[in-house]
Amino acid sequence: MLYALLGDLHSSIEDTKAVLTHIKQTANDAQIIGLGDLYECIVSKKRAKAVSDLPLQKAVIIEKDFENLLTFPSIRGNQEERITQVTGINRFIELPETMEIDGATLMHGHQFKWSVTWQPTFPTIEKQLLFFGHSHESGLYRRNKKLPIRIHFGQPITLQEKQYGINVGSVVDHREWCLYDSEQRTVTFMCAPFTSSQEESRLSMVLGNRN
């Protein structure tokens, strides 16, 4: 079965539309599943410890046009958990924490222990494949280490009969997602295209954040 796995949307309408359009164009038969952090909570992790019962509009970036795009099942991420924490609205945390699909477990990734360099330590799972997000950095992992391979978007990677962690990347800012073929046991890292002006704007933002 084909699965289109995407996560870390963070309420981005433009990036989410681009990714969903790309999935329709390249893998129309795939079942789309979200890996959490669909929404962007605007309350910081530190402030969230001291506030409660906030109105929804003061806790999250939420627009009808964005919610209309969320027609697929999803697990929850830390953003959804924080939204419920500060608003008391349960519909966000009612999303499942994990999900099982053919040959794989889905988990957002905030449950992992992360090093200061954003290297995860994975929990023990029964299935061989663990798909996750959270760090906004796509990659293939073995034994808690990122494999030193160059990702070529659109080129399938055949997995051996071993345990792997697969970070699907982020929709927001990067427009990345992952196509998983459970029968062929392949993963294909994908990236929806940017226009030239969008790419220039994105690079300017990235470079600005580094300065």
Short mmCIF file of N, CA and C in Angstrom, two decimals, residues 4-83:
data_model
loop_
_atom_site.label_atom_id
_atom_site.label_comp_id
_atom_site.label_asym_id
_atom_site.label_seq_id
_atom_site.Cartn_x
_atom_site.Cartn_y
_atom_site.Cartn_z
N ALA A 4 1.25 8.53 1.84
CA ALA A 4 1.87 9.86 1.75
C ALA A 4 1.88 10.43 3.16
N LEU A 5 3.07 10.53 3.76
CA LEU A 5 3.21 10.94 5.15
C LEU A 5 3.76 12.35 5.22
N LEU A 6 3.06 13.22 5.93
CA LEU A 6 3.47 14.62 6.03
C LEU A 6 3.26 15.11 7.45
N GLY A 7 4.12 15.98 7.90
CA GLY A 7 4.02 16.50 9.26
C GLY A 7 4.56 17.90 9.37
N ASP A 8 4.35 18.48 10.55
CA ASP A 8 4.85 19.83 10.85
C ASP A 8 4.34 20.85 9.84
N LEU A 9 3.02 20.96 9.77
CA LEU A 9 2.38 21.93 8.89
C LEU A 9 2.38 23.32 9.52
N HIS A 10 2.23 23.37 10.82
CA HIS A 10 2.27 24.61 11.59
C HIS A 10 1.38 25.70 11.01
N SER A 11 0.17 25.31 10.62
CA SER A 11 -0.86 26.24 10.16
C SER A 11 -0.52 26.98 8.87
N SER A 12 0.45 26.49 8.12
CA SER A 12 0.85 27.15 6.88
C SER A 12 -0.07 26.76 5.73
N ILE A 13 -0.94 27.67 5.32
CA ILE A 13 -1.88 27.38 4.24
C ILE A 13 -1.14 27.19 2.92
N GLU A 14 -0.24 28.09 2.60
CA GLU A 14 0.44 28.05 1.30
C GLU A 14 1.28 26.78 1.14
N ASP A 15 2.05 26.44 2.17
CA ASP A 15 2.91 25.25 2.08
C ASP A 15 2.07 23.97 2.08
N THR A 16 1.00 23.94 2.86
CA THR A 16 0.15 22.75 2.90
C THR A 16 -0.55 22.53 1.57
N LYS A 17 -1.06 23.60 0.97
CA LYS A 17 -1.68 23.49 -0.34
C LYS A 17 -0.69 22.94 -1.37
N ALA A 18 0.54 23.45 -1.32
CA ALA A 18 1.56 23.02 -2.29
C ALA A 18 1.86 21.53 -2.14
N VAL A 19 1.99 21.06 -0.90
CA VAL A 19 2.30 19.65 -0.66
C VAL A 19 1.14 18.76 -1.08
N LEU A 20 -0.08 19.13 -0.71
CA LEU A 20 -1.24 18.31 -1.07
C LEU A 20 -1.42 18.25 -2.59
N THR A 21 -1.15 19.35 -3.27
CA THR A 21 -1.20 19.36 -4.74
C THR A 21 -0.13 18.44 -5.31
N HIS A 22 1.07 18.48 -4.72
CA HIS A 22 2.17 17.63 -5.17
C HIS A 22 1.84 16.16 -4.97
N ILE A 23 1.22 15.83 -3.84
CA ILE A 23 0.82 14.44 -3.60
C ILE A 23 -0.19 13.99 -4.65
N LYS A 24 -1.15 14.84 -4.94
CA LYS A 24 -2.17 14.49 -5.94
C LYS A 24 -1.54 14.27 -7.31
N GLN A 25 -0.52 15.05 -7.62
CA GLN A 25 0.13 14.95 -8.93
C GLN A 25 1.04 13.74 -9.03
N THR A 26 1.68 13.34 -7.94
CA THR A 26 2.71 12.30 -8.00
C THR A 26 2.31 10.97 -7.37
N ALA A 27 1.31 10.99 -6.47
CA ALA A 27 0.92 9.74 -5.77
C ALA A 27 -0.55 9.81 -5.42
N ASN A 28 -1.37 9.95 -6.41
CA ASN A 28 -2.80 10.18 -6.19
C ASN A 28 -3.48 9.01 -5.48
N ASP A 29 -2.91 7.81 -5.59
CA ASP A 29 -3.51 6.63 -4.96
C ASP A 29 -3.05 6.42 -3.52
N ALA A 30 -2.14 7.26 -3.05
CA ALA A 30 -1.59 7.07 -1.70
C ALA A 30 -2.57 7.55 -0.63
N GLN A 31 -2.56 6.87 0.49
CA GLN A 31 -3.35 7.31 1.64
C GLN A 31 -2.54 8.36 2.39
N ILE A 32 -3.12 9.53 2.56
CA ILE A 32 -2.44 10.63 3.23
C ILE A 32 -2.65 10.52 4.73
N ILE A 33 -1.57 10.64 5.50
CA ILE A 33 -1.65 10.62 6.96
C ILE A 33 -0.74 11.72 7.51
N GLY A 34 -1.25 12.47 8.48
CA GLY A 34 -0.46 13.52 9.12
C GLY A 34 0.30 13.00 10.33
N LEU A 35 1.48 13.58 10.54
CA LEU A 35 2.34 13.16 11.66
C LEU A 35 2.40 14.20 12.77
N GLY A 36 1.38 15.04 12.86
CA GLY A 36 1.31 15.96 13.98
C GLY A 36 1.91 17.33 13.74
N ASP A 37 1.71 18.21 14.72
CA ASP A 37 2.02 19.64 14.58
C ASP A 37 1.35 20.20 13.33
N LEU A 38 0.07 19.89 13.22
CA LEU A 38 -0.73 20.47 12.15
C LEU A 38 -0.86 21.97 12.36
N TYR A 39 -1.01 22.36 13.62
CA TYR A 39 -1.26 23.76 13.96
C TYR A 39 -0.02 24.42 14.57
N GLU A 40 -0.06 25.75 14.59
CA GLU A 40 1.00 26.53 15.22
C GLU A 40 0.45 27.17 16.48
N CYS A 41 0.91 26.71 17.63
CA CYS A 41 0.53 27.31 18.90
C CYS A 41 1.37 28.57 19.10
N ILE A 42 0.72 29.68 19.42
CA ILE A 42 1.44 30.96 19.55
C ILE A 42 1.77 31.27 21.02
N VAL A 43 1.51 30.31 21.88
CA VAL A 43 1.90 30.44 23.28
C VAL A 43 3.18 29.65 23.49
N SER A 44 4.21 30.29 24.02
CA SER A 44 5.49 29.62 24.20
C SER A 44 5.38 28.49 25.21
N LYS A 45 6.31 27.57 25.11
CA LYS A 45 6.34 26.43 26.03
C LYS A 45 6.46 26.90 27.47
N LYS A 46 7.25 27.94 27.70
CA LYS A 46 7.45 28.46 29.05
C LYS A 46 6.18 29.12 29.57
N ARG A 47 5.55 29.95 28.74
CA ARG A 47 4.34 30.66 29.17
C ARG A 47 3.17 29.71 29.36
N ALA A 48 3.18 28.61 28.61
CA ALA A 48 2.06 27.66 28.68
C ALA A 48 1.92 27.06 30.08
N LYS A 49 2.98 27.05 30.84
CA LYS A 49 2.93 26.48 32.19
C LYS A 49 2.13 27.35 33.15
N ALA A 50 1.93 28.63 32.77
CA ALA A 50 1.30 29.56 33.70
C ALA A 50 -0.05 30.09 33.24
N VAL A 51 -0.54 29.64 32.09
CA VAL A 51 -1.82 30.16 31.59
C VAL A 51 -2.79 29.01 31.35
N SER A 52 -4.08 29.36 31.34
CA SER A 52 -5.11 28.36 31.07
C SER A 52 -6.37 29.07 30.59
N ASP A 53 -7.23 28.29 29.95
CA ASP A 53 -8.54 28.79 29.49
C ASP A 53 -8.43 29.99 28.56
N LEU A 54 -7.39 30.01 27.74
CA LEU A 54 -7.26 31.09 26.76
C LEU A 54 -8.28 30.90 25.64
N PRO A 55 -8.78 32.00 25.07
CA PRO A 55 -9.60 31.88 23.86
C PRO A 55 -8.76 31.26 22.75
N LEU A 56 -9.40 30.48 21.90
CA LEU A 56 -8.68 29.74 20.86
C LEU A 56 -7.84 30.66 19.98
N GLN A 57 -8.39 31.81 19.59
CA GLN A 57 -7.68 32.71 18.69
C GLN A 57 -6.43 33.33 19.32
N LYS A 58 -6.33 33.27 20.65
CA LYS A 58 -5.15 33.79 21.33
C LYS A 58 -4.13 32.70 21.61
N ALA A 59 -4.44 31.48 21.18
CA ALA A 59 -3.55 30.36 21.47
C ALA A 59 -2.97 29.72 20.22
N VAL A 60 -3.62 29.90 19.09
CA VAL A 60 -3.22 29.15 17.90
C VAL A 60 -3.54 29.94 16.64
N ILE A 61 -2.72 29.75 15.63
CA ILE A 61 -3.03 30.28 14.31
C ILE A 61 -4.01 29.30 13.67
N ILE A 62 -5.24 29.72 13.51
CA ILE A 62 -6.26 28.82 13.01
C ILE A 62 -7.18 29.60 12.06
N GLU A 63 -7.26 29.13 10.84
CA GLU A 63 -8.08 29.76 9.83
C GLU A 63 -8.93 28.70 9.14
N LYS A 64 -10.11 29.10 8.72
CA LYS A 64 -11.03 28.16 8.08
C LYS A 64 -10.42 27.57 6.82
N ASP A 65 -9.72 28.41 6.03
CA ASP A 65 -9.11 27.91 4.79
C ASP A 65 -8.09 26.82 5.07
N PHE A 66 -7.39 26.94 6.19
CA PHE A 66 -6.42 25.91 6.55
C PHE A 66 -7.13 24.64 7.02
N GLU A 67 -8.10 24.79 7.89
CA GLU A 67 -8.79 23.62 8.40
C GLU A 67 -9.52 22.85 7.30
N ASN A 68 -9.93 23.54 6.26
CA ASN A 68 -10.57 22.86 5.14
C ASN A 68 -9.61 21.94 4.39
N LEU A 69 -8.31 22.16 4.58
CA LEU A 69 -7.31 21.30 3.93
C LEU A 69 -7.07 20.01 4.70
N LEU A 70 -7.49 19.98 5.95
CA LEU A 70 -7.19 18.84 6.83
C LEU A 70 -8.25 17.76 6.68
N THR A 71 -8.24 17.12 5.54
CA THR A 71 -9.23 16.08 5.23
C THR A 71 -8.70 14.67 5.46
N PHE A 72 -7.52 14.56 6.05
CA PHE A 72 -6.84 13.28 6.22
C PHE A 72 -6.66 12.97 7.71
N PRO A 73 -6.53 11.70 8.08
CA PRO A 73 -6.28 11.35 9.49
C PRO A 73 -4.89 11.78 9.91
N SER A 74 -4.71 12.02 11.20
CA SER A 74 -3.40 12.45 11.70
C SER A 74 -3.24 12.04 13.15
N ILE A 75 -1.98 11.89 13.55
CA ILE A 75 -1.65 11.79 14.95
C ILE A 75 -1.41 13.21 15.47
N ARG A 76 -1.20 13.34 16.76
CA ARG A 76 -0.97 14.67 17.32
C ARG A 76 0.51 14.92 17.56
N GLY A 77 0.85 16.19 17.66
CA GLY A 77 2.22 16.59 18.00
C GLY A 77 2.22 17.44 19.26
N ASN A 78 3.36 17.98 19.59
CA ASN A 78 3.47 18.81 20.79
C ASN A 78 2.67 20.10 20.66
N GLN A 79 2.48 20.61 19.44
CA GLN A 79 1.69 21.83 19.27
C GLN A 79 0.24 21.58 19.67
N GLU A 80 -0.31 20.46 19.24
CA GLU A 80 -1.70 20.14 19.61
C GLU A 80 -1.84 19.95 21.12
N GLU A 81 -0.86 19.32 21.72
CA GLU A 81 -0.91 19.10 23.17
C GLU A 81 -0.86 20.44 23.92
N ARG A 82 -0.04 21.36 23.43
CA ARG A 82 0.07 22.66 24.10
C ARG A 82 -1.19 23.49 23.91
N ILE A 83 -1.81 23.38 22.74
CA ILE A 83 -3.06 24.12 22.49
C ILE A 83 -4.13 23.68 23.49
#
